[in-house]
Coordinates of C-alpha atoms in Angstrom, one line a residue:
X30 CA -28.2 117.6 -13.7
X31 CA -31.8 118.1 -13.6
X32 CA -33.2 120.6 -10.9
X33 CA -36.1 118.5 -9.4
X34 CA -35.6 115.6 -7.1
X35 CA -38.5 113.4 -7.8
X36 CA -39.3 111.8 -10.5
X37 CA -40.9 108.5 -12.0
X38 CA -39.3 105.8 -12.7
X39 CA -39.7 103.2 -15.3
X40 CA -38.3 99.7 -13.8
X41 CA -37.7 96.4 -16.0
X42 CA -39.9 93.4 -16.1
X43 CA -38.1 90.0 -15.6
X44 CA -39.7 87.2 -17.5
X45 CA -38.6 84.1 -15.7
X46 CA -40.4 81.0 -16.1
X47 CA -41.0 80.4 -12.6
X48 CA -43.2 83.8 -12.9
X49 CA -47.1 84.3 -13.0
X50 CA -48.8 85.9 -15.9
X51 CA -51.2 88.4 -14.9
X52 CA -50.1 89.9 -11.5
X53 CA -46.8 91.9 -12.4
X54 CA -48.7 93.7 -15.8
X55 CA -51.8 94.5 -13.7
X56 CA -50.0 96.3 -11.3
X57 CA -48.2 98.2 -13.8
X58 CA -51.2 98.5 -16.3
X59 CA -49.1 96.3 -19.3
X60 CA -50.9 94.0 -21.8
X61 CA -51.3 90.4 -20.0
X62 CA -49.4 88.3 -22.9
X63 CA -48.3 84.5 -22.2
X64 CA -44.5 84.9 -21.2
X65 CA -44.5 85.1 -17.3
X66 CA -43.6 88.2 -15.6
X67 CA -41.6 87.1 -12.8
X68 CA -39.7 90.2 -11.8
X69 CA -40.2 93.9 -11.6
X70 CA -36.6 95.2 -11.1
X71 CA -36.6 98.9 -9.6
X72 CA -33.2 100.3 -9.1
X73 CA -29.4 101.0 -10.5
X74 CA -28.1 97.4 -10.6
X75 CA -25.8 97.2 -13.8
X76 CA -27.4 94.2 -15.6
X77 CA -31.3 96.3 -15.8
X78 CA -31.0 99.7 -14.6
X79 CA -34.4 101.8 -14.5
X80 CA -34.7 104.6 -16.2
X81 CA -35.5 108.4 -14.7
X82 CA -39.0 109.7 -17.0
X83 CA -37.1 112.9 -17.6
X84 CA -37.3 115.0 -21.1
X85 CA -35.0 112.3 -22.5
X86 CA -34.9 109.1 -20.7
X87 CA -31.7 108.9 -18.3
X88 CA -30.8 105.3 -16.6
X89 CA -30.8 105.8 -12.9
X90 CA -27.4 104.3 -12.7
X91 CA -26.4 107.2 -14.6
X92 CA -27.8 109.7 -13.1
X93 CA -26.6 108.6 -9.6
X94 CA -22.8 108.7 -11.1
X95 CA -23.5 112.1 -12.2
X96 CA -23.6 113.4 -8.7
X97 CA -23.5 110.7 -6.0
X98 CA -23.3 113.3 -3.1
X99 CA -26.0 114.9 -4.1
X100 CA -28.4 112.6 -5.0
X101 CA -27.3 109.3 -2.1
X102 CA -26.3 112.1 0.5
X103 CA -22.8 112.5 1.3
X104 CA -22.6 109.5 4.0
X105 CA -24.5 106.8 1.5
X106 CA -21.5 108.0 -1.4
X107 CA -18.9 107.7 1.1
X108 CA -20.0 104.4 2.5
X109 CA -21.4 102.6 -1.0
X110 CA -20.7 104.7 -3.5
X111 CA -24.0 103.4 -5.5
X112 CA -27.1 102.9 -4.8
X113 CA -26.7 100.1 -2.4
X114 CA -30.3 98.0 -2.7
X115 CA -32.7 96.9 -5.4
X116 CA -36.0 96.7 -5.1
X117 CA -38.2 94.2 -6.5
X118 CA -41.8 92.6 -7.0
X119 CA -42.5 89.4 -7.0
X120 CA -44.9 87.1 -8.4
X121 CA -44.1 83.4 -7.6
X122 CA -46.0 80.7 -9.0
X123 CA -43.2 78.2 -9.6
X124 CA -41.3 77.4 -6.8
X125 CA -37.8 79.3 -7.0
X126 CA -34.4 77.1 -6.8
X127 CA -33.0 76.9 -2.9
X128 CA -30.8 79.2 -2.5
X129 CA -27.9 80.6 -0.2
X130 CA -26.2 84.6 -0.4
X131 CA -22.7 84.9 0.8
X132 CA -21.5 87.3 3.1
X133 CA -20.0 90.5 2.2
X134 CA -16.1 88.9 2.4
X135 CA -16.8 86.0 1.0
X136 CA -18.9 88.0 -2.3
X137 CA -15.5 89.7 -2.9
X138 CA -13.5 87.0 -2.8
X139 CA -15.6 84.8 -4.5
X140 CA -16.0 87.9 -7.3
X141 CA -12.4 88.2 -7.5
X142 CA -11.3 84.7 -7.6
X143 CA -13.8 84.1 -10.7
X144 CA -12.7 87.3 -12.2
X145 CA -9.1 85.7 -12.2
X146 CA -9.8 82.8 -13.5
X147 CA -11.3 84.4 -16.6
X148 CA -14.7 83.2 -16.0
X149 CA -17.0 85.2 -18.2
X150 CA -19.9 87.1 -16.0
X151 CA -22.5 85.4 -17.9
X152 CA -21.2 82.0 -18.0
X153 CA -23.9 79.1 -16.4
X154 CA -21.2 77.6 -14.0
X155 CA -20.3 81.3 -12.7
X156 CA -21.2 81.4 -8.8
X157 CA -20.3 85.7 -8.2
X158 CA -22.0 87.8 -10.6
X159 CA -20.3 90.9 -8.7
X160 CA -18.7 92.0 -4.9
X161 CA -21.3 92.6 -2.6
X162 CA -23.4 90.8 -0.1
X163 CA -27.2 89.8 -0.6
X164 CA -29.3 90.1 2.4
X165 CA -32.8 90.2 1.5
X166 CA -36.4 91.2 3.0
X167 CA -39.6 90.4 1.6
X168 CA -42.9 91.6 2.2
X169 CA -45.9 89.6 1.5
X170 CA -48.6 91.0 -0.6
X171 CA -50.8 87.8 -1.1
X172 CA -50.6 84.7 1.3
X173 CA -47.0 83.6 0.9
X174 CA -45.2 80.1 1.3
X175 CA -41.4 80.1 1.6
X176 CA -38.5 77.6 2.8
X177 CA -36.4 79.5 5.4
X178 CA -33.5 77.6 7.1
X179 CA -32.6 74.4 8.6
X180 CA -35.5 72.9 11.3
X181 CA -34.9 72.9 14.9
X182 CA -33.3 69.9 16.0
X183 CA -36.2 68.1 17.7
X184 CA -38.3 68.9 14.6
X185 CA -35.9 67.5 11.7
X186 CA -35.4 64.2 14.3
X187 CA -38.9 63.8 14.1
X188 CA -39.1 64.5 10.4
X189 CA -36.3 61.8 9.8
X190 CA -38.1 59.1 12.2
X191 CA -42.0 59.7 10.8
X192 CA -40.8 59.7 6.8
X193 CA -40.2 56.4 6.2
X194 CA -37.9 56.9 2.6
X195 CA -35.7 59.2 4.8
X196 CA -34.9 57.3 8.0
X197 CA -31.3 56.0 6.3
X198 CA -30.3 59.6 7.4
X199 CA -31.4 59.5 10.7
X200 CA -27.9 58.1 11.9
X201 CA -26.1 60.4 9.8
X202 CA -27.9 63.0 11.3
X203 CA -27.2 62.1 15.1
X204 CA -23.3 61.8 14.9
X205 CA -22.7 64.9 11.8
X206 CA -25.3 67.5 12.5
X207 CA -26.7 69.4 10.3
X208 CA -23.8 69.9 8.3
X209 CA -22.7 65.8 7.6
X210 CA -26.8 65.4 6.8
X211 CA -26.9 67.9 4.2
X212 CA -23.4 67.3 2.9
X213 CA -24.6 63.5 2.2
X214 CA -27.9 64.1 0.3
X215 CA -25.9 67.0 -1.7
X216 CA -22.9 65.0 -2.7
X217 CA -25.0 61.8 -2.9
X218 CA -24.8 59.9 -6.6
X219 CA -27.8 60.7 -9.2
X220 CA -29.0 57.1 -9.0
X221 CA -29.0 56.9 -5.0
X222 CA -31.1 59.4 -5.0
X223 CA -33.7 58.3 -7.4
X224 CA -33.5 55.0 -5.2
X225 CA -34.2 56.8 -2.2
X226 CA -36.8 59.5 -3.6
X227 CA -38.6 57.1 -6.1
X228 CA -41.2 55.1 -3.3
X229 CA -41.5 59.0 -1.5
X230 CA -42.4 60.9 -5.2
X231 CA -44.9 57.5 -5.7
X232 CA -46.5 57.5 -2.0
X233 CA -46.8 61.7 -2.5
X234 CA -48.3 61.9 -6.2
X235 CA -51.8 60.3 -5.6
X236 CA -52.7 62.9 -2.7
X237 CA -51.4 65.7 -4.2
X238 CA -53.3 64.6 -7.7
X239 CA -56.2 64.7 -5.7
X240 CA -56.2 67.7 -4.3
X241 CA -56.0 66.5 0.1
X242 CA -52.5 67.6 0.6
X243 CA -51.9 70.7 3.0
X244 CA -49.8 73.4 2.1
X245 CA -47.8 73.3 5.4
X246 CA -46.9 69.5 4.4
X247 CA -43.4 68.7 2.6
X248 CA -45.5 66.0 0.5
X249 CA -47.6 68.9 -0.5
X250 CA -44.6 70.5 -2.2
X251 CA -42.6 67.5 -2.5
X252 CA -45.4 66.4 -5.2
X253 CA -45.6 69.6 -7.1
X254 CA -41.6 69.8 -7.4
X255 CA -41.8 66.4 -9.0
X256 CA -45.0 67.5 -10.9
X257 CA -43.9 69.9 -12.7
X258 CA -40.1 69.0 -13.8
X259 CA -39.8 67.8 -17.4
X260 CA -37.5 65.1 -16.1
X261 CA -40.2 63.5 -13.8
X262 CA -39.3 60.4 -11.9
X263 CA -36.1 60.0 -14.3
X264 CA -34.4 62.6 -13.0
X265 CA -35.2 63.4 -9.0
X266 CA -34.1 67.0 -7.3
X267 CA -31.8 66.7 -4.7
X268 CA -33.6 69.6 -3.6
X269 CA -36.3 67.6 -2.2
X270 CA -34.3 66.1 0.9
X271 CA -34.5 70.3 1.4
X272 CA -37.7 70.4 1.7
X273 CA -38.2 67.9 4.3
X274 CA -34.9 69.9 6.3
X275 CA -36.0 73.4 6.3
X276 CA -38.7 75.3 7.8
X277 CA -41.7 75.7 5.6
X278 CA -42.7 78.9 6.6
X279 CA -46.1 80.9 6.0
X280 CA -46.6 84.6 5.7
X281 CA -50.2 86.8 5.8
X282 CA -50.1 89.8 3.7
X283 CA -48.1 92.6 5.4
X284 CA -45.9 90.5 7.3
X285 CA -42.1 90.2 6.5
X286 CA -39.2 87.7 6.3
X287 CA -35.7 88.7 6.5
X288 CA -33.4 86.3 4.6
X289 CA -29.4 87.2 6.0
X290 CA -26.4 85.5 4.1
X291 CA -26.1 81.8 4.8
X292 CA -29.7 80.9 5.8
X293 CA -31.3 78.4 2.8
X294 CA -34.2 79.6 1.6
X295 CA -36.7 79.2 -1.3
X296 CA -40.1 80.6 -2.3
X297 CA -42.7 78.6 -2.9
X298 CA -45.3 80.7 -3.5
X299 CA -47.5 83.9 -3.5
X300 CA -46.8 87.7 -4.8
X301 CA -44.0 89.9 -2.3
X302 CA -42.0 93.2 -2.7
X303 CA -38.5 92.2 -2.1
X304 CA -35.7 94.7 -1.1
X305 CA -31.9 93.3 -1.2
X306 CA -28.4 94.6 -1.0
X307 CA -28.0 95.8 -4.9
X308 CA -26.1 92.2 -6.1
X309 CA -27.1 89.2 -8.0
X310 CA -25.0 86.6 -5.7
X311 CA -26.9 83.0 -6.0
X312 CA -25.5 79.8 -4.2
X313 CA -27.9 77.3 -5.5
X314 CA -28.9 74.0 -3.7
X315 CA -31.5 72.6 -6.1
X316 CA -34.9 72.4 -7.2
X317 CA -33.3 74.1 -10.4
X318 CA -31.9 72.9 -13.9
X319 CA -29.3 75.3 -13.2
X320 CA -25.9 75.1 -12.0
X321 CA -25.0 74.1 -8.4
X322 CA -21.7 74.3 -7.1
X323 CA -22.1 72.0 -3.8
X324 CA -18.3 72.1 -2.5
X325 CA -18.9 76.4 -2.9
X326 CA -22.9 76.3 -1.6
X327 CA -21.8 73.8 1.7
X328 CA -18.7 76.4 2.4
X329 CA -21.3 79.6 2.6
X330 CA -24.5 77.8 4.2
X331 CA -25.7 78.2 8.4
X332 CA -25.9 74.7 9.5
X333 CA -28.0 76.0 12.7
X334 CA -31.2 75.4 13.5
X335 CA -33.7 78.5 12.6
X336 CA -37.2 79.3 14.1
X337 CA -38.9 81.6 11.8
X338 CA -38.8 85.2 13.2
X339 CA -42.1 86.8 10.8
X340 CA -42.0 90.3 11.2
X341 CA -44.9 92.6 11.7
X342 CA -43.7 96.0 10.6
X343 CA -43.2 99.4 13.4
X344 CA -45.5 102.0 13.5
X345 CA -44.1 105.5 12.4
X346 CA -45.9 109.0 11.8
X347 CA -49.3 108.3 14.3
X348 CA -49.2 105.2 12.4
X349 CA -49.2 106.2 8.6
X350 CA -46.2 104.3 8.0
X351 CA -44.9 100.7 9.3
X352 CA -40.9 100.2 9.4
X353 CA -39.5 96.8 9.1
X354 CA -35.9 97.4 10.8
X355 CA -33.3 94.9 9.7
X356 CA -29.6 94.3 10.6
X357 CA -28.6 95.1 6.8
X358 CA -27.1 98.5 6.8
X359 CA -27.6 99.0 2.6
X360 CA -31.8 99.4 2.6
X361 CA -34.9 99.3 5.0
X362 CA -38.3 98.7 3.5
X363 CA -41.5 100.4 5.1
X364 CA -45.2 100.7 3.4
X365 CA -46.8 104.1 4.0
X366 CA -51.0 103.8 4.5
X367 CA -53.2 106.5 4.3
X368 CA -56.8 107.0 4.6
X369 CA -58.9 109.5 1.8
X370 CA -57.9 112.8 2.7
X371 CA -54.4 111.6 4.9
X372 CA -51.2 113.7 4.1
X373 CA -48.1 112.1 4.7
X374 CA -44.6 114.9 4.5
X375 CA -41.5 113.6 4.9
X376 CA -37.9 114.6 4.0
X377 CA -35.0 111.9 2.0
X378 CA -32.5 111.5 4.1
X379 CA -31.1 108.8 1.7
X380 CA -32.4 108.2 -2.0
X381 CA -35.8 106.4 -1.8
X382 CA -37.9 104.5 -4.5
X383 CA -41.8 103.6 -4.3
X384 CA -44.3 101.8 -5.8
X385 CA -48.1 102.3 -5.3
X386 CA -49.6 99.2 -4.4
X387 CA -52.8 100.6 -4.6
X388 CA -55.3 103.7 -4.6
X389 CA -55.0 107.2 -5.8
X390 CA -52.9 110.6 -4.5
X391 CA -50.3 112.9 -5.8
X392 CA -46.8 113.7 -4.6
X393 CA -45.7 117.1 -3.9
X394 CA -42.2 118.2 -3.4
X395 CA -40.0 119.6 -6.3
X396 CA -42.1 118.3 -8.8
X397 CA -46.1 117.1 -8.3
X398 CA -46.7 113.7 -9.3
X399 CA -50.3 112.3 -9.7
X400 CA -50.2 108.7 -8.4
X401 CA -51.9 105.5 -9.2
X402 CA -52.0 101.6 -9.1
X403 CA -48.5 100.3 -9.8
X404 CA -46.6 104.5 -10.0
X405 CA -43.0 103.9 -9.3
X406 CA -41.1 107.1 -8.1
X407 CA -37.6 108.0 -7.2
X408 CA -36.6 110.9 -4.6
X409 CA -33.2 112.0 -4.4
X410 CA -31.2 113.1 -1.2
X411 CA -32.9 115.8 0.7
X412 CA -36.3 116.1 -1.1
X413 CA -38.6 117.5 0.8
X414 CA -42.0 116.1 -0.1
X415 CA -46.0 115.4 0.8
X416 CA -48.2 112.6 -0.7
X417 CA -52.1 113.6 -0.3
X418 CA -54.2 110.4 -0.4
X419 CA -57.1 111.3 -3.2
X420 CA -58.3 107.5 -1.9
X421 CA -57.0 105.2 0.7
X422 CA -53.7 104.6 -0.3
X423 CA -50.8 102.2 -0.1
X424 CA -47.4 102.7 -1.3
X425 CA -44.0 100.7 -0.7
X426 CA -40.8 102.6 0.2
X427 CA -37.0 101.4 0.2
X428 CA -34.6 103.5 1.3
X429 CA -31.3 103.3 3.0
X430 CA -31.5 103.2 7.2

């Protein structure tokens, strides 16, 4: 095993198509080309491990199986056994499909009840890619727009009394709750719901075409939904009903959302770093050409009301670091911020990764690592380290809590 405990790391670009162009490669100094760069995957997970910029190139996944003791700590081997988060970046300029995470029971049931049936891992109607849980955090880096579970109930009764196309659900909504409403627009027929969405998509599309919606307005993303699917007005997304259900929710840069398993939620816009539970479990409920498995999504979704909870971050270290604590025992996320001249020295008591997110420093510890714009950098168990700020300097940090 190599001697030091720090190294860079090299993570994988995802090129979705909901993705931006230019944000992800100038972070990470890459050529700007036109496929979108959605993703910037930092971690072991199986399916695009990064890779350790040793002599020869060694995938973190490997590495970690090499010696989990040494390089989680003996309590993160024990308890996970892998590296238990992956860490991402963001950059969302098509809205993302809605989405629900199961619980950490239900993942491994799910996982081995598709495993048994012989459903290939990379088949399209396949709902557990693997066993674990997918609680989530994100971090805004830009101004950031997201769905984030159900409305409270006074606001969705107002919502289903002031739209007219949607007052049919009104009733439905007084004697079944949350669950009965969401139930009917999921399981409703294609052509009922072109009925019902057809006079909404034609009242939204002129404002929205001319530029006087408001962000904080379903019609605002209502229109674009509609806009921007191949299948227009032939075709409407049940996923729209969603966006007149949930919270649309808005984040300033440095502020946090924590997504737990069950709550509905979608992006809708902006640039984040994201830190989950190391799993690629996706219950989708629309919005998305892709497969949606309502009888599995309504089984695993909170039908509760949710008021938004945006996290501002816990000073640590006089204030050179901000924590955002979370109930998810497999990561924490936490930005360090230094001023010219600041030292920040710390100690891994879990594995951590980083990513500048901007300025200039070096790290110190069992190896010294000049840092820049868009570095990536994983310590090991127990490293023992100092980052000097050259300019003022902001990096990202996950680790375990």
């Amino acid at each position: 095993m190599p001697d030091p405990k720090l190294f860079y790391l090299k993570g994988k670009v995802q090129h979705y198509a909901w993705g931006g162009f230019k944000y992800i490669p100038e972070l990470l100094g890459l050529p700007v080309t036109d496929k979108p760069s959605a993703e910037y995957w930092m971690g072991a997970h199986q399916s695009a491990p990064s890779q350790l910029e040793t002599a020869s190139p060694l995938p973190l996944n490997e590495y970690i199986a090499s010696d989990p003791a040494a390089i989680l700590g003996q309590e993160a081997a024990d308890r996970f056994g892998e590296l238990p988060y992956l860490f991402k970046i963001l950059d969302v300029k098509d809205m993302l499909s809605i989405q629900v995470h199961p619980t950490k029971a239900e993942a491994e049931k799910g996982f081995a009840r598709e495993n048994a049936e012989g459903i290939p891992l990379n088949a399209p109607h396949r709902n557990y890619k693997d066993a674990n849980h997918k609680p989530e955090i994100m971090v805004a880096l830009s101004e950031f727009w997201l769905l984030h579970g159900f409305l409270p109930e006074d606001k969705l009764r107002k919502v289903l009394q002031d739209v007219p196309e949607l007052r049919s659900l009104a009733g439905i909504y007084e004697k079944e709750g949350y669950f009965g409403l969401y139930k009917t627009v999921m399981e409703m027929p294609q052509e009922e719901v072109n009925t019902m969405l057809r006079p909404l998509a034609e009242r939204v599309l002129p404002p929205y075409q001319a530029g006087t919606l408001q962000k904080n307005d379903p019609a605002f993303w209502t229109a674009r939904a509609i806009a921007n699917d191949p299948e227009g007005m032939n075709r409407l997304d049940r996923g729209i009903f969603s966006i007149y259900f949930f919270n649309i929710v808005y984040v300033s840069p440095g502020e946090a959302v924590f997504q737990d398993a069950g709550i509905p939620h979608a992006y809708l816009e902006g640039q984040n770093a994201e830190l989950m539970a190391n799993s690629d479990n996706v219950l989708r409920g629309g919005l998305t050409p892709k497969h949606i498995d309502v009888a599995e999504l309504l089984k695993h979704t909170r039908f509760e009301a949710v008021h938004p909870n945006i996290l501002k971050g816990e000073p640590l270290q006089e204030g050179k670091e901000r924590i955002y604590p979370t109930p998810a025992p497999d990561f924490v996320i936490s930005t360090i911020l230094l001023k010219t001249g600041e030292t920040y020295i710390h100690i891994a008591n879990a594995p951590e990764i980083w990513i500048v997110q901007s300025g200039q420093g070096k790290a110190v510890g069992s190896a010294e690592l000049p840092l820049a714009r868009g570095t990536t950098v994983f310590a090991a168990y127990g490293e023992a380290y100092s980052i000097v700020a050259d300019t003022e300097l902001v990096i990202f940090k996950a680790s375990i809590p």
